[in-house]
């Protein structure tokens, strides 16, 4: 019964990280494309969640700092996430 829990847990964690990344990037894109200021509380929540998952996500997906910057992630957010490569 316990077999596979670790791999399922890793998949769940990976799915959660992907969701956080895409929700954060989506919010940044909406703000940039439509000039709509995001809700500050939601932005802070998503930004904090992004900072918590971005370094591992970057390593797993081979996403560089330059790619994040091109996607609109502010450099100070990447600094907080520890993404320097």
GROMACS .gro file of N, CA and C in nm:
model
  255
    1UNK      N    1   0.082  -0.120   0.000
    1UNK     CA    2   0.000   0.000   0.000
    1UNK      C    3   0.086   0.126   0.000
    2UNK      N    4   0.201   0.120   0.070
    2UNK     CA    5   0.285   0.236   0.079
    2UNK      C    6   0.376   0.254  -0.042
    3UNK      N    7   0.384   0.158  -0.131
    3UNK     CA    8   0.473   0.171  -0.245
    3UNK      C    9   0.422   0.279  -0.339
    4UNK      N   10   0.518   0.355  -0.388
    4UNK     CA   11   0.481   0.459  -0.483
    4UNK      C   12   0.445   0.592  -0.419
    5UNK      N   13   0.431   0.597  -0.289
    5UNK     CA   14   0.393   0.723  -0.225
    5UNK      C   15   0.497   0.831  -0.249
    6UNK      N   16   0.625   0.792  -0.246
    6UNK     CA   17   0.728   0.892  -0.267
    6UNK      C   18   0.721   0.949  -0.408
    7UNK      N   19   0.708   0.862  -0.506
    7UNK     CA   20   0.702   0.914  -0.643
    7UNK      C   21   0.574   0.995  -0.664
    8UNK      N   22   0.463   0.951  -0.606
    8UNK     CA   23   0.341   1.030  -0.617
    8UNK      C   24   0.357   1.163  -0.547
    9UNK      N   25   0.424   1.163  -0.433
    9UNK     CA   26   0.449   1.287  -0.362
    9UNK      C   27   0.534   1.382  -0.443
   10UNK      N   28   0.635   1.328  -0.511
   10UNK     CA   29   0.719   1.412  -0.596
   10UNK      C   30   0.640   1.467  -0.713
   11UNK      N   31   0.555   1.383  -0.771
   11UNK     CA   32   0.471   1.431  -0.881
   11UNK      C   33   0.376   1.539  -0.834
   12UNK      N   34   0.317   1.519  -0.716
   12UNK     CA   35   0.227   1.620  -0.661
   12UNK      C   36   0.301   1.752  -0.637
   13UNK      N   37   0.423   1.741  -0.584
   13UNK     CA   38   0.503   1.860  -0.557
   13UNK      C   39   0.540   1.929  -0.688
   14UNK      N   40   0.576   1.851  -0.788
   14UNK     CA   41   0.610   1.906  -0.919
   14UNK      C   42   0.489   1.974  -0.983
   15UNK      N   43   0.373   1.912  -0.971
   15UNK     CA   44   0.250   1.970  -1.025
   15UNK      C   45   0.216   2.101  -0.955
   16UNK      N   46   0.234   2.103  -0.824
   16UNK     CA   47   0.207   2.223  -0.747
   16UNK      C   48   0.303   2.334  -0.789
   17UNK      N   49   0.431   2.301  -0.805
   17UNK     CA   50   0.530   2.400  -0.847
   17UNK      C   51   0.493   2.456  -0.985
   18UNK      N   52   0.455   2.368  -1.076
   18UNK     CA   53   0.417   2.413  -1.210
   18UNK      C   54   0.297   2.506  -1.203
   19UNK      N   55   0.200   2.470  -1.122
   19UNK     CA   56   0.081   2.555  -1.108
   19UNK      C   57   0.117   2.693  -1.053
   20UNK      N   58   0.202   2.695  -0.951
   20UNK     CA   59   0.244   2.823  -0.893
   20UNK      C   60   0.315   2.908  -0.997
   21UNK      N   61   0.409   2.846  -1.070
   21UNK     CA   62   0.485   2.919  -1.171
   21UNK      C   63   0.392   2.977  -1.277
   22UNK      N   64   0.302   2.895  -1.329
   22UNK     CA   65   0.214   2.943  -1.437
   22UNK      C   66   0.113   3.046  -1.389
   23UNK      N   67   0.066   3.033  -1.267
   23UNK     CA   68  -0.027   3.134  -1.215
   23UNK      C   69   0.045   3.268  -1.195
   24UNK      N   70   0.167   3.262  -1.144
   24UNK     CA   71   0.245   3.384  -1.124
   24UNK      C   72   0.278   3.449  -1.258
   25UNK      N   73   0.327   3.369  -1.353
   25UNK     CA   74   0.359   3.424  -1.485
   25UNK      C   75   0.235   3.480  -1.553
   26UNK      N   76   0.122   3.414  -1.537
   26UNK     CA   77  -0.004   3.462  -1.594
   26UNK      C   78  -0.043   3.597  -1.537
   27UNK      N   79  -0.026   3.612  -1.408
   27UNK     CA   80  -0.060   3.740  -1.346
   27UNK      C   81   0.033   3.850  -1.398
   28UNK      N   82   0.162   3.820  -1.410
   28UNK     CA   83   0.256   3.918  -1.463
   28UNK      C   84   0.221   3.955  -1.607
   29UNK      N   85   0.185   3.855  -1.687
   29UNK     CA   86   0.151   3.879  -1.828
   29UNK      C   87   0.026   3.965  -1.841
   30UNK      N   88  -0.074   3.936  -1.761
   30UNK     CA   89  -0.197   4.016  -1.765
   30UNK      C   90  -0.167   4.162  -1.729
   31UNK      N   91  -0.086   4.180  -1.628
   31UNK     CA   92  -0.052   4.316  -1.586
   31UNK      C   93   0.024   4.389  -1.696
   32UNK      N   94   0.116   4.319  -1.758
   32UNK     CA   95   0.198   4.379  -1.863
   32UNK      C   96   0.118   4.404  -1.991
   33UNK      N   97   0.044   4.304  -2.032
   33UNK     CA   98  -0.027   4.311  -2.160
   33UNK      C   99  -0.145   4.408  -2.157
   34UNK      N  100  -0.219   4.407  -2.046
   34UNK     CA  101  -0.340   4.487  -2.040
   34UNK      C  102  -0.330   4.608  -1.948
   35UNK      N  103  -0.214   4.626  -1.886
   35UNK     CA  104  -0.195   4.739  -1.797
   35UNK      C  105  -0.285   4.735  -1.675
   36UNK      N  106  -0.325   4.615  -1.637
   36UNK     CA  107  -0.413   4.597  -1.522
   36UNK      C  108  -0.326   4.567  -1.399
   37UNK      N  109  -0.338   4.651  -1.299
   37UNK     CA  110  -0.262   4.628  -1.177
   37UNK      C  111  -0.323   4.509  -1.103
   38UNK      N  112  -0.241   4.409  -1.073
   38UNK     CA  113  -0.293   4.293  -1.000
   38UNK      C  114  -0.330   4.331  -0.856
   39UNK      N  115  -0.418   4.254  -0.800
   39UNK     CA  116  -0.452   4.272  -0.659
   39UNK      C  117  -0.323   4.254  -0.578
   40UNK      N  118  -0.285   4.353  -0.496
   40UNK     CA  119  -0.158   4.345  -0.423
   40UNK      C  120  -0.147   4.223  -0.332
   41UNK      N  121  -0.256   4.186  -0.267
   41UNK     CA  122  -0.251   4.069  -0.178
   41UNK      C  123  -0.228   3.941  -0.258
   42UNK      N  124  -0.297   3.928  -0.369
   42UNK     CA  125  -0.281   3.811  -0.455
   42UNK      C  126  -0.141   3.807  -0.515
   43UNK      N  127  -0.092   3.922  -0.558
   43UNK     CA  128   0.043   3.928  -0.614
   43UNK      C  129   0.146   3.886  -0.509
   44UNK      N  130   0.134   3.939  -0.388
   44UNK     CA  131   0.227   3.902  -0.281
   44UNK      C  132   0.220   3.753  -0.251
   45UNK      N  133   0.100   3.699  -0.248
   45UNK     CA  134   0.083   3.556  -0.219
   45UNK      C  135   0.147   3.471  -0.328
   46UNK      N  136   0.118   3.504  -0.454
   46UNK     CA  137   0.175   3.426  -0.565
   46UNK      C  138   0.325   3.446  -0.576
   47UNK      N  139   0.371   3.567  -0.552
   47UNK     CA  140   0.514   3.594  -0.559
   47UNK      C  141   0.589   3.515  -0.452
   48UNK      N  142   0.536   3.512  -0.331
   48UNK     CA  143   0.598   3.434  -0.224
   48UNK      C  144   0.599   3.285  -0.257
   49UNK      N  145   0.490   3.237  -0.312
   49UNK     CA  146   0.484   3.095  -0.352
   49UNK      C  147   0.584   3.068  -0.464
   50UNK      N  148   0.595   3.160  -0.560
   50UNK     CA  149   0.691   3.145  -0.669
   50UNK      C  150   0.833   3.138  -0.614
   51UNK      N  151   0.866   3.228  -0.524
   51UNK     CA  152   1.000   3.230  -0.464
   51UNK      C  153   1.030   3.096  -0.397
   52UNK      N  154   0.929   3.035  -0.339
   52UNK     CA  155   0.948   2.908  -0.271
   52UNK      C  156   0.972   2.789  -0.364
   53UNK      N  157   0.930   2.798  -0.487
   53UNK     CA  158   0.942   2.683  -0.579
   53UNK      C  159   1.033   2.709  -0.699
   54UNK      N  160   1.067   2.833  -0.725
   54UNK     CA  161   1.133   2.869  -0.851
   54UNK      C  162   1.270   2.806  -0.869
   55UNK      N  163   1.353   2.801  -0.765
   55UNK     CA  164   1.488   2.747  -0.782
   55UNK      C  165   1.483   2.599  -0.820
   56UNK      N  166   1.407   2.520  -0.748
   56UNK     CA  167   1.396   2.377  -0.782
   56UNK      C  168   1.334   2.359  -0.919
   57UNK      N  169   1.231   2.435  -0.949
   57UNK     CA  170   1.165   2.428  -1.080
   57UNK      C  171   1.266   2.460  -1.190
   58UNK      N  172   1.346   2.564  -1.168
   58UNK     CA  173   1.446   2.604  -1.267
   58UNK      C  174   1.548   2.495  -1.292
   59UNK      N  175   1.591   2.430  -1.186
   59UNK     CA  176   1.688   2.322  -1.201
   59UNK      C  177   1.628   2.203  -1.275
   60UNK      N  178   1.506   2.166  -1.238
   60UNK     CA  179   1.440   2.051  -1.302
   60UNK      C  180   1.410   2.077  -1.449
   61UNK      N  181   1.373   2.201  -1.481
   61UNK     CA  182   1.331   2.235  -1.617
   61UNK      C  183   1.438   2.308  -1.698
   62UNK      N  184   1.555   2.328  -1.636
   62UNK     CA  185   1.666   2.397  -1.701
   62UNK      C  186   1.625   2.537  -1.750
   63UNK      N  187   1.566   2.613  -1.658
   63UNK     CA  188   1.522   2.750  -1.688
   63UNK      C  189   1.627   2.846  -1.632
   64UNK      N  190   1.682   2.930  -1.717
   64UNK     CA  191   1.786   3.023  -1.674
   64UNK      C  192   1.725   3.152  -1.618
   65UNK      N  193   1.810   3.227  -1.551
   65UNK     CA  194   1.769   3.359  -1.501
   65UNK      C  195   1.723   3.447  -1.616
   66UNK      N  196   1.799   3.443  -1.727
   66UNK     CA  197   1.762   3.524  -1.843
   66UNK      C  198   1.624   3.487  -1.896
   67UNK      N  199   1.592   3.358  -1.895
   67UNK     CA  200   1.460   3.316  -1.942
   67UNK      C  201   1.350   3.370  -1.851
   68UNK      N  202   1.373   3.366  -1.719
   68UNK     CA  203   1.275   3.421  -1.625
   68UNK      C  204   1.259   3.571  -1.649
   69UNK      N  205   1.372   3.640  -1.670
   69UNK     CA  206   1.364   3.784  -1.695
   69UNK      C  207   1.286   3.812  -1.822
   70UNK      N  208   1.311   3.733  -1.926
   70UNK     CA  209   1.237   3.748  -2.052
   70UNK      C  210   1.087   3.725  -2.033
   71UNK      N  211   1.053   3.640  -1.936
   71UNK     CA  212   0.912   3.611  -1.908
   71UNK      C  213   0.848   3.719  -1.821
   72UNK      N  214   0.928   3.816  -1.777
   72UNK     CA  215   0.873   3.927  -1.700
   72UNK      C  216   0.890   3.919  -1.550
   73UNK      N  217   0.963   3.820  -1.502
   73UNK     CA  218   0.985   3.809  -1.357
   73UNK      C  219   1.088   3.915  -1.317
   74UNK      N  220   1.055   3.998  -1.221
   74UNK     CA  221   1.149   4.103  -1.179
   74UNK      C  222   1.278   4.044  -1.120
   75UNK      N  223   1.391   4.109  -1.146
   75UNK     CA  224   1.518   4.057  -1.096
   75UNK      C  225   1.522   4.040  -0.943
   76UNK      N  226   1.456   4.129  -0.871
   76UNK     CA  227   1.458   4.118  -0.725
   76UNK      C  228   1.384   3.993  -0.677
   77UNK      N  229   1.284   3.950  -0.751
   77UNK     CA  230   1.212   3.827  -0.717
   77UNK      C  231   1.305   3.707  -0.741
   78UNK      N  232   1.378   3.709  -0.851
   78UNK     CA  233   1.473   3.602  -0.879
   78UNK      C  234   1.583   3.598  -0.775
   79UNK      N  235   1.628   3.713  -0.730
   79UNK     CA  236   1.727   3.720  -0.623
   79UNK      C  237   1.675   3.654  -0.496
   80UNK      N  238   1.551   3.686  -0.461
   80UNK     CA  239   1.490   3.625  -0.342
   80UNK      C  240   1.477   3.475  -0.356
   81UNK      N  241   1.455   3.428  -0.479
   81UNK     CA  242   1.442   3.285  -0.504
   81UNK      C  243   1.578   3.216  -0.511
   82UNK      N  244   1.685   3.294  -0.515
   82UNK     CA  245   1.819   3.237  -0.522
   82UNK      C  246   1.859   3.194  -0.662
   83UNK      N  247   1.795   3.250  -0.763
   83UNK     CA  248   1.825   3.215  -0.902
   83UNK      C  249   1.928   3.315  -0.954
   84UNK      N  250   2.051   3.265  -0.967
   84UNK     CA  251   2.161   3.351  -1.012
   84UNK      C  252   2.223   3.302  -1.141
   85UNK      N  253   2.177   3.189  -1.193
   85UNK     CA  254   2.238   3.129  -1.314
   85UNK      C  255   2.158   3.158  -1.437
   0.00000   0.00000   0.00000
